[in-house]
PDB file of C-alpha atoms in Angstrom:
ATOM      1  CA  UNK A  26      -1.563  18.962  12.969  1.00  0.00           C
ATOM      2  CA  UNK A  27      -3.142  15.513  13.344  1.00  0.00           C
ATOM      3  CA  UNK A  28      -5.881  16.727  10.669  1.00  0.00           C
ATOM      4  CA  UNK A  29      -3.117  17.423   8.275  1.00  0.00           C
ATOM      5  CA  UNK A  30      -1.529  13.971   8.433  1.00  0.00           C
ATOM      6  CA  UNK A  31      -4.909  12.160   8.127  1.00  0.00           C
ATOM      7  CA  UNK A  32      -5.961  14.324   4.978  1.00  0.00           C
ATOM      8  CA  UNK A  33      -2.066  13.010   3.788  1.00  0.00           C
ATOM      9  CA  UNK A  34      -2.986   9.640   4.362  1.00  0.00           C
ATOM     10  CA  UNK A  35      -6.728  10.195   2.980  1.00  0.00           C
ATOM     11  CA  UNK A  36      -4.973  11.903   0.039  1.00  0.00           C
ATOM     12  CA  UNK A  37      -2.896   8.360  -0.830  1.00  0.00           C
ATOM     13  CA  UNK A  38      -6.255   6.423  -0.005  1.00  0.00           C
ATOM     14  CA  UNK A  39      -8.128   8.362  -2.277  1.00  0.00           C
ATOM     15  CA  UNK A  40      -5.515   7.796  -5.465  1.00  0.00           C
ATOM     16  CA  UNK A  41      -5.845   4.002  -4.809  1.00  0.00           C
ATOM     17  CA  UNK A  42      -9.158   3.909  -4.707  1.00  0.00           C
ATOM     18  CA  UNK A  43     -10.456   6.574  -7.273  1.00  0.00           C
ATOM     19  CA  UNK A  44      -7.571   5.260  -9.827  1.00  0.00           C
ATOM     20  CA  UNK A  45      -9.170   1.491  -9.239  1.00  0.00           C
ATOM     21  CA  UNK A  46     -12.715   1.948  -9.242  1.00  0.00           C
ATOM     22  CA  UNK A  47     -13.228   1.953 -12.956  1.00  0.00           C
ATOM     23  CA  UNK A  48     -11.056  -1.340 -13.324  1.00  0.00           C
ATOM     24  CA  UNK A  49     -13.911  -4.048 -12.224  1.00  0.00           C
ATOM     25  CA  UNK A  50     -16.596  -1.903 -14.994  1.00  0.00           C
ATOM     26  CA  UNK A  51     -13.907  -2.702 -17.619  1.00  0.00           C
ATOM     27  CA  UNK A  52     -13.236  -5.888 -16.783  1.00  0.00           C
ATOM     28  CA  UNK A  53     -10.018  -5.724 -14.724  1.00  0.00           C
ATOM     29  CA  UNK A  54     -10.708  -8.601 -11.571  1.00  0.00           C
ATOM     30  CA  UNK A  55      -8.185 -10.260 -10.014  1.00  0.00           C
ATOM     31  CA  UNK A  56      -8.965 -13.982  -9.356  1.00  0.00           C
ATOM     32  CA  UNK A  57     -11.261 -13.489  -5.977  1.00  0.00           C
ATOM     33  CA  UNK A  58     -10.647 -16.745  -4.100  1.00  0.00           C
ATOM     34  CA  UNK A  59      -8.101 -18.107  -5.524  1.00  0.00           C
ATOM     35  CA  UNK A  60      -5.492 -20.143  -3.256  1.00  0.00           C
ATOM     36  CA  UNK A  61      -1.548 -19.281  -3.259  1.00  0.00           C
ATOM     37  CA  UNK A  62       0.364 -21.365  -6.459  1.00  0.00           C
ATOM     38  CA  UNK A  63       3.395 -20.500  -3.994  1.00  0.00           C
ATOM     39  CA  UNK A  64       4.295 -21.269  -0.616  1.00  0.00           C
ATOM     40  CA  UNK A  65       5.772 -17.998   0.069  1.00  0.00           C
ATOM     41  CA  UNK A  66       2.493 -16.335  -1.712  1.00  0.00           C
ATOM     42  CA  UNK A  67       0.216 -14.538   1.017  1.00  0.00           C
ATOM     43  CA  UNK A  68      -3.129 -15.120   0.947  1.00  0.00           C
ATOM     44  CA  UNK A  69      -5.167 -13.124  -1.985  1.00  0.00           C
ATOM     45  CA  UNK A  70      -6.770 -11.086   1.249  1.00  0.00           C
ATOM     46  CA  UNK A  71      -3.377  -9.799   2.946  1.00  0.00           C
ATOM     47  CA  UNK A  72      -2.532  -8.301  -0.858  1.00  0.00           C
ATOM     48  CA  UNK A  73      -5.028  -4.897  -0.331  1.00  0.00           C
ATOM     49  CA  UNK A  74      -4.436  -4.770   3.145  1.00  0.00           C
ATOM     50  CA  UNK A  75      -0.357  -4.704   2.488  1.00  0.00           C
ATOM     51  CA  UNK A  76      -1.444  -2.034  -0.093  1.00  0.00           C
ATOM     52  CA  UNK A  77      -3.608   0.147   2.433  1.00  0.00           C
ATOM     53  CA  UNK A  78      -0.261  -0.092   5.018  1.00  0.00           C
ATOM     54  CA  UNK A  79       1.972   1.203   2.082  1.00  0.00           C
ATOM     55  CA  UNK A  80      -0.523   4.244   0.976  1.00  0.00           C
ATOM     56  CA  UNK A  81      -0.829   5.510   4.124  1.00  0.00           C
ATOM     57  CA  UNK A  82       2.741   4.893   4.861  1.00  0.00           C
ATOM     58  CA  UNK A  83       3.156   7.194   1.713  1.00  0.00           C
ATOM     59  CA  UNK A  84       0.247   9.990   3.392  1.00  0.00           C
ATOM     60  CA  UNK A  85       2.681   9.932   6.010  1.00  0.00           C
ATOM     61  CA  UNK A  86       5.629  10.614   3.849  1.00  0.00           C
ATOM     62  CA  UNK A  87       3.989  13.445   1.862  1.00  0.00           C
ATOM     63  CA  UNK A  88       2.846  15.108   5.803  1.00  0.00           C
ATOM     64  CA  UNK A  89       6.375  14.904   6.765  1.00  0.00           C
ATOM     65  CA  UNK A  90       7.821  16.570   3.847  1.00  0.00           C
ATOM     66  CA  UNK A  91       5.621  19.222   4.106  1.00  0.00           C
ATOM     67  CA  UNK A  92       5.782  19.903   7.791  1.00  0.00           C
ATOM     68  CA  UNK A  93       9.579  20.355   6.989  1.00  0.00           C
ATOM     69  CA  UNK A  94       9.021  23.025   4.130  1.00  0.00           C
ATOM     70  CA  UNK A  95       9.806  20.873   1.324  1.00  0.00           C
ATOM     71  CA  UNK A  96       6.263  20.283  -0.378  1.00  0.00           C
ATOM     72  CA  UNK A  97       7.245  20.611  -3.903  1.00  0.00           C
ATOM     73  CA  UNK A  98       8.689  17.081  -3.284  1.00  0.00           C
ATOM     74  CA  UNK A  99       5.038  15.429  -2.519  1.00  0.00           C
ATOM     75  CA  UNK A 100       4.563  14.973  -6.462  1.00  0.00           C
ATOM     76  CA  UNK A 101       6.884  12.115  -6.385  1.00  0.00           C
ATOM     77  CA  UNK A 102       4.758  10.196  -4.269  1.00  0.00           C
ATOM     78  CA  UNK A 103       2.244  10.669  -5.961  1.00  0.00           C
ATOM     79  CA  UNK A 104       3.846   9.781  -9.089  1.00  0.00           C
ATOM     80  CA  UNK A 105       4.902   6.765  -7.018  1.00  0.00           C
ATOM     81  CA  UNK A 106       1.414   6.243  -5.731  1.00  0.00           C
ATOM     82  CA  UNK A 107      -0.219   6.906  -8.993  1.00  0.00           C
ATOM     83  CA  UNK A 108       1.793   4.030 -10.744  1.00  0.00           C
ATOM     84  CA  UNK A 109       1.274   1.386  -8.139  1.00  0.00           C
ATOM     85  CA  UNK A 110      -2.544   2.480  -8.144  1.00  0.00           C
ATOM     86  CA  UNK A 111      -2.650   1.595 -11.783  1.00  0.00           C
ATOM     87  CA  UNK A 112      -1.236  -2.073 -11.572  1.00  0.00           C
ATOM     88  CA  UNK A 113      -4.478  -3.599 -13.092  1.00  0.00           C
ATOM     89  CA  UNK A 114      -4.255  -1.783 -15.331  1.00  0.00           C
ATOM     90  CA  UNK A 115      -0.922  -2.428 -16.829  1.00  0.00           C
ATOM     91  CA  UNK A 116      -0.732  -5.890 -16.425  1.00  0.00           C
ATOM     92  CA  UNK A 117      -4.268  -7.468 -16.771  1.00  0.00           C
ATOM     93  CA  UNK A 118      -5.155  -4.833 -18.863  1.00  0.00           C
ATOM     94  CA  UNK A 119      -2.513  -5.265 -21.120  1.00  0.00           C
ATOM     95  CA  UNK A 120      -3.118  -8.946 -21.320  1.00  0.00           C
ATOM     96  CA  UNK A 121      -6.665  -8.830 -22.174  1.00  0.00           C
ATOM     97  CA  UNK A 122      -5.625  -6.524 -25.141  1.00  0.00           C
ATOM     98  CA  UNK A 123      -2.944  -8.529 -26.086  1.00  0.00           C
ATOM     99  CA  UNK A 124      -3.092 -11.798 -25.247  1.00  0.00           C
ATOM    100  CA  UNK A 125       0.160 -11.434 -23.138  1.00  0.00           C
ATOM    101  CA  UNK A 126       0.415 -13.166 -20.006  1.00  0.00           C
ATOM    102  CA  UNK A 127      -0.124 -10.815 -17.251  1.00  0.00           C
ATOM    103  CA  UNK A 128       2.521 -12.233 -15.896  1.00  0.00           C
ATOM    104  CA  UNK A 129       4.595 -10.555 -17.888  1.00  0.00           C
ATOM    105  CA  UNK A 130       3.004  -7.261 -17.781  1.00  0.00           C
ATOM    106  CA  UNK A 131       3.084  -7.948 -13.920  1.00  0.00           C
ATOM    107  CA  UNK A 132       6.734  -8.293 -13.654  1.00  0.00           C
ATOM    108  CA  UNK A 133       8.185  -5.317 -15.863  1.00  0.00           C
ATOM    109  CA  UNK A 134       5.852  -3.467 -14.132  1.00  0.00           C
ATOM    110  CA  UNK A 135       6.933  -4.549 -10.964  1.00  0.00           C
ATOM    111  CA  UNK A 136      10.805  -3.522 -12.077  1.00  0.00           C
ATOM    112  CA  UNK A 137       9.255  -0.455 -13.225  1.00  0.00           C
ATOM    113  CA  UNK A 138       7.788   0.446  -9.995  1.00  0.00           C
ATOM    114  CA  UNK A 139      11.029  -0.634  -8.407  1.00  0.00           C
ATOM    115  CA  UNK A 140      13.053   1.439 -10.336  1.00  0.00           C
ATOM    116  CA  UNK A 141      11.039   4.386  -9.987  1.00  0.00           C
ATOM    117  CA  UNK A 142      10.147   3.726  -6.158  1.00  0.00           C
ATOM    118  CA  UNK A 143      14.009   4.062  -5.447  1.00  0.00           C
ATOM    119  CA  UNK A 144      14.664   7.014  -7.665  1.00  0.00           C
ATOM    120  CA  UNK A 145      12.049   8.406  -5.168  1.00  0.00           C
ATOM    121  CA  UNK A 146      13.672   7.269  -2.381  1.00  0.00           C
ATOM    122  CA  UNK A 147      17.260   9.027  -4.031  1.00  0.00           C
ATOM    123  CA  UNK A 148      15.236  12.246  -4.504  1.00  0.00           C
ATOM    124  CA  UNK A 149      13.871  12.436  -1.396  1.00  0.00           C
ATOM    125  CA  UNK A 150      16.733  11.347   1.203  1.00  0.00           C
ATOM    126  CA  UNK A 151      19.324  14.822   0.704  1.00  0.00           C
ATOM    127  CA  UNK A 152      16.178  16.795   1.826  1.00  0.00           C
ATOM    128  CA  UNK A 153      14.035  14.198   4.424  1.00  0.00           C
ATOM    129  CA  UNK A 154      15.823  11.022   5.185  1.00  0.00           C
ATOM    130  CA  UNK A 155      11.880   9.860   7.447  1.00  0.00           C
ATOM    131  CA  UNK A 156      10.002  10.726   3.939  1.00  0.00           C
ATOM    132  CA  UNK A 157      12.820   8.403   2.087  1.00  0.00           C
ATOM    133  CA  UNK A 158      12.463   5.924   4.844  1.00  0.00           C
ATOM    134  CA  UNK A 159       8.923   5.756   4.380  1.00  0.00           C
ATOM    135  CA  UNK A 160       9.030   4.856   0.746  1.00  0.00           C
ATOM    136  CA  UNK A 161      11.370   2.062   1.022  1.00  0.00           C
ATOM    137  CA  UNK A 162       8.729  -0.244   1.811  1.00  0.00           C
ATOM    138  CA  UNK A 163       7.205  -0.055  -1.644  1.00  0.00           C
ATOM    139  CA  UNK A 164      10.621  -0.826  -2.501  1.00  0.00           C
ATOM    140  CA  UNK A 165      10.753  -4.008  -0.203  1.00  0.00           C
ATOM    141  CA  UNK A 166       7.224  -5.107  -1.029  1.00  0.00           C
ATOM    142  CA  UNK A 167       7.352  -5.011  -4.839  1.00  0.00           C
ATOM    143  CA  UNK A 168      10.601  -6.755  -4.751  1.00  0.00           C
ATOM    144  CA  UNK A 169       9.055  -9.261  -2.964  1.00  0.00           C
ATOM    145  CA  UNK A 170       5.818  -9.488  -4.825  1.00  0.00           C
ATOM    146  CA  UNK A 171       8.633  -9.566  -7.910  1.00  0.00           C
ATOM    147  CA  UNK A 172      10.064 -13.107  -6.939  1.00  0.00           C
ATOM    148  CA  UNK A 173       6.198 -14.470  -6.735  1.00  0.00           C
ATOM    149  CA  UNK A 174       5.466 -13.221 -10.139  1.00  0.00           C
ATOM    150  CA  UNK A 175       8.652 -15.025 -11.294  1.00  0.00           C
ATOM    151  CA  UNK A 176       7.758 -17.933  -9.249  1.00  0.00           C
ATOM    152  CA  UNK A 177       4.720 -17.900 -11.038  1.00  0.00           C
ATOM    153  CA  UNK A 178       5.963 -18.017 -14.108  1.00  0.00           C
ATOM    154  CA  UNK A 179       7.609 -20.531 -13.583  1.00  0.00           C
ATOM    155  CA  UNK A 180       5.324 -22.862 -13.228  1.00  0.00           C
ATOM    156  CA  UNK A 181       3.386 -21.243 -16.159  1.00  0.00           C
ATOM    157  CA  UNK A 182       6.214 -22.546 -17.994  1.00  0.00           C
ATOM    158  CA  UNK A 183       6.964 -18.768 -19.410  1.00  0.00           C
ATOM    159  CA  UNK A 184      10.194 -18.496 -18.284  1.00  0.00           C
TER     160      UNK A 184
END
């Protein structure tokens, strides 16, 4: 039992980390260093670590559905999981090909993973309200990370 719910959690680990290793080779780095524009901004170093908390909180999700018999459900986390994973992607990636503030990039993507985090969420609560309950914090932490982008912008002058 206990080596099923770590491979869950090494599962979500493994999408975050497999999806993101390629980013750096291409060019994809976030601004090492860098202090907070915003008061309410954490610290570049609690961003991963928030990150980690969430996947696994997702591994845990994914063991509880299936220890209830609903497995087919585990594909929208990793849906879920698969389009946080790519967030370099979309937005700084995006931005280097266009010329786009990431910013931008950043915060639809942010309302997409919002969106999409809370269809999961509606999918998943008829069948295992602690799997739903797990996922909300994606919800709560990309909302918030959703007022810093705007905050950003901001003071980029972009909005």
């Amino acid at each position: 039992m206990i080596w099923s719910l770590l491979v869950s959690i090494l599962l979500f680990y493994g999408i975050l980390i497999v999806v993101n290793i390629p980013a750096s080779f291409i060019g994809l780095d976030f601004q090492a260093g860098e202090p907070p524009k915003l008061w309410y901004a954490p610290p570049g170093y609690v961003i991963p670590v928030v990150w980690f908390v969430l996947f696994a909180l997702l591994g845990v999700a994914r063991y509880t559905l299936i220890q209830a018999g609903f497995a087919t459900y585990q594909w929208w986390l990793y849906g879920l999981a698969f389009l946080c994973a790519t967030y370099a992607y979309y937005t700084l990636g995006l931005a280097k090909l266009t010329a786009i503030s990431a910013l931008w990039f950043g915060l639809i993507g942010n309302i997409v993973v919002i969106l999409f985090a809370a269809f999961v969420v509606y999918k998943l609560l008829p069948v295992n309200k602690t799997a739903a309950l797990l996922t909300v914090p994606v919800l709560i932490w990309t909302t918030f990370a959703s007022l810093i982008v705007l905050g950003e912008m901001k003071l980029d002058k972009l909005l």
